[in-house]
Amino acid sequence: MKILIVGRDQHYQESLLKFGDTHHYTVLTDYDTLPPHLLTCDLVLDFIIAEQPHQLATYAHTRRPVFINTVTQSLGTFISQSNFQGPGCIVGFNGMHTLLNRPLLELVLGKAEDEVIVTEICKQLQTKYVLVEDRVGLVTPRVICMIINEAYYTAMEGTATKEAIDLAMKLGTNYPYGPFEWCARIGIRQVYALLEAVYADTKDERYKICPLLRQEYLRSK
């Protein structure tokens, strides 16, 4: 399969880990160079669409399946804000850093009839998938970042150190990483952006960014 990755080297590396080296990958960061490649690829994985959401219009005339990273903005919002009316298959996916290479590919359908195409694509990619509700944060990113945020509140209150919280969570819940280890792996900027987007969408206090997390985010800029 010819896979066009719209993103950066880290996205290529994660795709390679997830889908293997039997596919032909092309990596682009500039939307202006996309059109010729859309004629020859079999699948587009756009990891960076949230940085330039208006670029969804670039895919208006392609019939190639396009998977766009919808972690910080819902697929429906992308489509409605760009007034997208393309003929092809637009699918949302969980492209958050470190969360692609998992047993299940987390997807949102643009149209119910696109599931036939998605099933065939995932068969070729040799991955299982799960369809989730079209909400900001999807499922896994939302849950993990909420846990990270709550862990920051616990550390800020002095209940336990970060190291103790990480150890307790790994031993008590069998998580592969503690919340602060997870935050470091994902990147605090991505965690912050996800929490900010989910809180704006839900106004749920569980996603209100902890002051300590905010301080560390500001220091990272």
Short mmCIF file of C-alpha atoms in Angstrom, two decimals:
data_model
loop_
_atom_site.label_atom_id
_atom_site.label_comp_id
_atom_site.label_asym_id
_atom_site.label_seq_id
_atom_site.Cartn_x
_atom_site.Cartn_y
_atom_site.Cartn_z
CA MET A 1 0.00 0.00 0.00
CA LYS A 2 1.18 3.54 -0.80
CA ILE A 3 0.67 5.61 2.34
CA LEU A 4 0.98 9.39 2.25
CA ILE A 5 1.82 10.80 5.68
CA VAL A 6 1.11 14.47 6.21
CA GLY A 7 3.21 15.21 9.24
CA ARG A 8 6.72 14.94 10.52
CA ASP A 9 9.38 12.30 10.98
CA GLN A 10 7.96 11.22 14.35
CA HIS A 11 4.65 10.45 12.63
CA TYR A 12 6.43 8.38 10.01
CA GLN A 13 8.30 6.46 12.72
CA GLU A 14 5.09 5.77 14.63
CA SER A 15 3.31 4.65 11.46
CA LEU A 16 6.21 2.37 10.62
CA LEU A 17 5.98 0.76 14.06
CA LYS A 18 2.22 0.35 13.78
CA PHE A 19 1.81 -0.76 10.17
CA GLY A 20 5.20 -2.25 9.34
CA ASP A 21 7.71 -1.80 6.56
CA THR A 22 5.87 -3.65 3.79
CA HIS A 23 4.17 -0.42 2.70
CA HIS A 24 5.61 2.47 0.71
CA TYR A 25 5.58 5.69 2.75
CA THR A 26 5.82 9.30 1.56
CA VAL A 27 6.10 12.05 4.18
CA LEU A 28 5.08 15.65 3.46
CA THR A 29 4.82 18.68 5.74
CA ASP A 30 3.70 21.25 3.16
CA TYR A 31 0.08 21.15 1.97
CA ASP A 32 1.03 22.98 -1.22
CA THR A 33 2.93 19.89 -2.37
CA LEU A 34 0.05 17.47 -1.73
CA PRO A 35 -2.05 17.46 -4.94
CA PRO A 36 0.23 15.35 -7.19
CA HIS A 37 0.70 12.75 -4.43
CA LEU A 38 -3.06 12.46 -3.92
CA LEU A 39 -3.28 11.00 -7.41
CA THR A 40 -0.99 8.07 -6.67
CA CYS A 41 -1.37 7.17 -2.98
CA ASP A 42 -3.77 4.58 -1.57
CA LEU A 43 -4.27 6.21 1.83
CA VAL A 44 -3.57 9.56 3.50
CA LEU A 45 -2.71 9.82 7.20
CA ASP A 46 -2.84 13.50 8.17
CA PHE A 47 -1.42 13.99 11.66
CA ILE A 48 -1.16 17.80 11.60
CA ILE A 49 -4.50 19.00 10.21
CA ALA A 50 -5.35 20.72 13.53
CA GLU A 51 -2.49 23.16 12.93
CA GLN A 52 -4.12 24.33 9.68
CA PRO A 53 -7.74 23.10 9.74
CA HIS A 54 -8.66 25.07 6.62
CA GLN A 55 -6.38 22.72 4.69
CA LEU A 56 -9.11 20.07 4.81
CA ALA A 57 -10.21 21.69 1.55
CA THR A 58 -7.04 20.26 -0.02
CA TYR A 59 -8.75 16.87 0.00
CA ALA A 60 -12.01 18.06 -1.57
CA HIS A 61 -11.35 16.46 -4.95
CA THR A 62 -9.61 13.23 -3.99
CA ARG A 63 -11.35 9.88 -3.80
CA ARG A 64 -8.51 8.39 -1.79
CA PRO A 65 -9.38 7.56 1.83
CA VAL A 66 -8.12 10.33 4.10
CA PHE A 67 -7.61 9.72 7.82
CA ILE A 68 -7.21 12.95 9.78
CA ASN A 69 -6.06 13.34 13.38
CA THR A 70 -9.17 14.41 15.31
CA VAL A 71 -7.80 14.40 18.86
CA THR A 72 -8.24 18.12 19.61
CA GLN A 73 -11.18 18.82 17.29
CA SER A 74 -14.07 16.62 16.27
CA LEU A 75 -14.39 15.36 12.72
CA GLY A 76 -17.79 17.02 12.42
CA THR A 77 -16.29 20.38 13.40
CA PHE A 78 -13.51 20.03 10.83
CA ILE A 79 -16.03 19.26 8.11
CA SER A 80 -18.56 21.95 9.04
CA GLN A 81 -16.03 24.75 9.57
CA SER A 82 -14.38 24.09 6.21
CA ASN A 83 -17.73 23.49 4.49
CA PHE A 84 -16.15 20.31 3.16
CA GLN A 85 -18.21 18.58 0.48
CA GLY A 86 -15.67 16.25 -1.08
CA PRO A 87 -16.66 12.94 -2.66
CA GLY A 88 -14.11 10.83 -0.81
CA CYS A 89 -13.86 9.02 2.50
CA ILE A 90 -12.81 11.26 5.42
CA VAL A 91 -12.17 9.43 8.69
CA GLY A 92 -11.03 10.72 12.09
CA PHE A 93 -8.30 8.81 13.90
CA ASN A 94 -6.34 8.90 17.13
CA GLY A 95 -3.02 10.34 16.02
CA MET A 96 -1.85 11.54 19.43
CA HIS A 97 1.88 11.03 19.97
CA THR A 98 2.69 7.50 21.27
CA LEU A 99 -0.96 6.34 21.00
CA LEU A 100 -1.02 5.14 17.40
CA ASN A 101 0.89 1.91 17.92
CA ARG A 102 -1.78 0.07 19.90
CA PRO A 103 -3.80 -3.09 19.11
CA LEU A 104 -6.91 -1.09 18.13
CA LEU A 105 -6.92 1.86 15.74
CA GLU A 106 -9.39 4.39 17.17
CA LEU A 107 -11.57 5.76 14.34
CA VAL A 108 -14.54 8.06 13.68
CA LEU A 109 -16.58 7.70 10.48
CA GLY A 110 -17.53 10.72 8.41
CA LYS A 111 -20.36 8.71 6.82
CA ALA A 112 -21.78 5.37 7.93
CA GLU A 113 -21.30 3.91 4.46
CA ASP A 114 -17.55 4.55 4.72
CA GLU A 115 -17.19 1.58 7.08
CA VAL A 116 -16.86 -0.75 4.08
CA ILE A 117 -13.84 1.24 2.89
CA VAL A 118 -12.40 1.46 6.41
CA THR A 119 -12.70 -2.30 6.89
CA GLU A 120 -10.80 -2.96 3.67
CA ILE A 121 -8.11 -0.37 4.48
CA CYS A 122 -7.57 -1.82 7.96
CA LYS A 123 -7.40 -5.31 6.49
CA GLN A 124 -4.58 -4.17 4.22
CA LEU A 125 -2.90 -2.42 7.14
CA GLN A 126 -3.31 -5.60 9.18
CA THR A 127 -4.79 -3.77 12.14
CA LYS A 128 -7.98 -4.10 14.11
CA TYR A 129 -10.03 -0.96 14.65
CA VAL A 130 -12.79 0.35 16.87
CA LEU A 131 -15.35 3.01 15.95
CA VAL A 132 -15.87 5.66 18.64
CA GLU A 133 -18.14 8.66 19.11
CA ASP A 134 -17.11 11.84 17.33
CA ARG A 135 -16.05 13.83 20.38
CA VAL A 136 -13.03 15.98 21.14
CA GLY A 137 -10.37 13.77 22.70
CA LEU A 138 -11.90 10.57 21.33
CA VAL A 139 -11.59 7.92 24.08
CA THR A 140 -8.02 6.92 24.93
CA PRO A 141 -6.44 10.41 24.75
CA ARG A 142 -9.28 11.86 26.84
CA VAL A 143 -8.96 9.21 29.57
CA ILE A 144 -5.17 9.26 29.74
CA CYS A 145 -4.95 13.06 29.86
CA MET A 146 -7.67 13.22 32.53
CA ILE A 147 -5.62 10.79 34.65
CA ILE A 148 -2.50 12.92 34.10
CA ASN A 149 -4.38 16.06 35.11
CA GLU A 150 -5.71 14.45 38.30
CA ALA A 151 -2.21 13.23 39.14
CA TYR A 152 -0.94 16.81 38.87
CA TYR A 153 -3.63 17.93 41.33
CA THR A 154 -2.53 15.20 43.72
CA ALA A 155 1.12 16.26 43.46
CA MET A 156 0.23 19.95 43.83
CA GLU A 157 -1.69 19.22 47.03
CA GLY A 158 1.37 17.48 48.46
CA THR A 159 -0.39 14.15 48.91
CA ALA A 160 2.48 12.31 47.23
CA THR A 161 5.51 12.90 45.05
CA LYS A 162 5.36 12.39 41.30
CA GLU A 163 7.54 9.31 41.63
CA ALA A 164 5.27 7.81 44.30
CA ILE A 165 2.17 8.53 42.23
CA ASP A 166 3.70 6.86 39.17
CA LEU A 167 4.67 3.79 41.18
CA ALA A 168 1.29 3.53 42.91
CA MET A 169 -0.62 3.79 39.63
CA LYS A 170 1.50 1.15 37.94
CA LEU A 171 1.25 -1.28 40.85
CA GLY A 172 -2.36 -0.56 41.72
CA THR A 173 -3.91 -0.38 38.25
CA ASN A 174 -1.39 -2.32 36.16
CA TYR A 175 -0.95 0.69 33.85
CA PRO A 176 2.15 0.40 31.63
CA TYR A 177 3.26 3.88 32.78
CA GLY A 178 2.55 6.19 35.64
CA PRO A 179 0.70 9.42 34.78
CA PHE A 180 3.83 11.59 34.87
CA GLU A 181 5.77 9.05 32.81
CA TRP A 182 2.88 9.07 30.34
CA CYS A 183 2.92 12.86 30.23
CA ALA A 184 6.63 12.85 29.45
CA ARG A 185 6.16 10.30 26.68
CA ILE A 186 3.24 12.12 25.06
CA GLY A 187 4.66 15.60 25.64
CA ILE A 188 3.23 18.18 28.01
CA ARG A 189 2.25 20.49 25.15
CA GLN A 190 0.04 17.84 23.59
CA VAL A 191 -1.46 16.94 26.96
CA TYR A 192 -2.20 20.61 27.65
CA ALA A 193 -3.75 21.14 24.20
CA LEU A 194 -5.96 18.07 24.61
CA LEU A 195 -7.18 19.06 28.07
CA GLU A 196 -7.82 22.62 26.93
CA ALA A 197 -9.85 21.39 23.95
CA VAL A 198 -11.88 18.86 25.96
CA TYR A 199 -12.63 21.37 28.74
CA ALA A 200 -13.78 23.93 26.16
CA ASP A 201 -16.05 21.27 24.67
CA THR A 202 -17.49 19.82 27.88
CA LYS A 203 -16.91 22.34 30.72
CA ASP A 204 -16.32 19.23 32.84
CA GLU A 205 -14.19 20.09 35.87
CA ARG A 206 -12.24 16.84 35.45
CA TYR A 207 -10.53 18.43 32.45
CA LYS A 208 -9.89 21.85 33.96
CA ILE A 209 -6.13 22.20 33.72
CA CYS A 210 -4.30 21.88 37.03
CA PRO A 211 -2.27 25.02 37.89
CA LEU A 212 0.88 22.92 38.35
CA LEU A 213 0.45 21.37 34.91
CA ARG A 214 -0.14 24.83 33.47
CA GLN A 215 3.07 26.13 35.09
CA GLU A 216 5.12 23.29 33.62
CA TYR A 217 3.51 23.81 30.23
CA LEU A 218 4.36 27.52 30.25
CA ARG A 219 7.96 26.74 31.22
CA SER A 220 8.20 24.32 28.29
CA LYS A 221 7.32 26.97 25.69
#
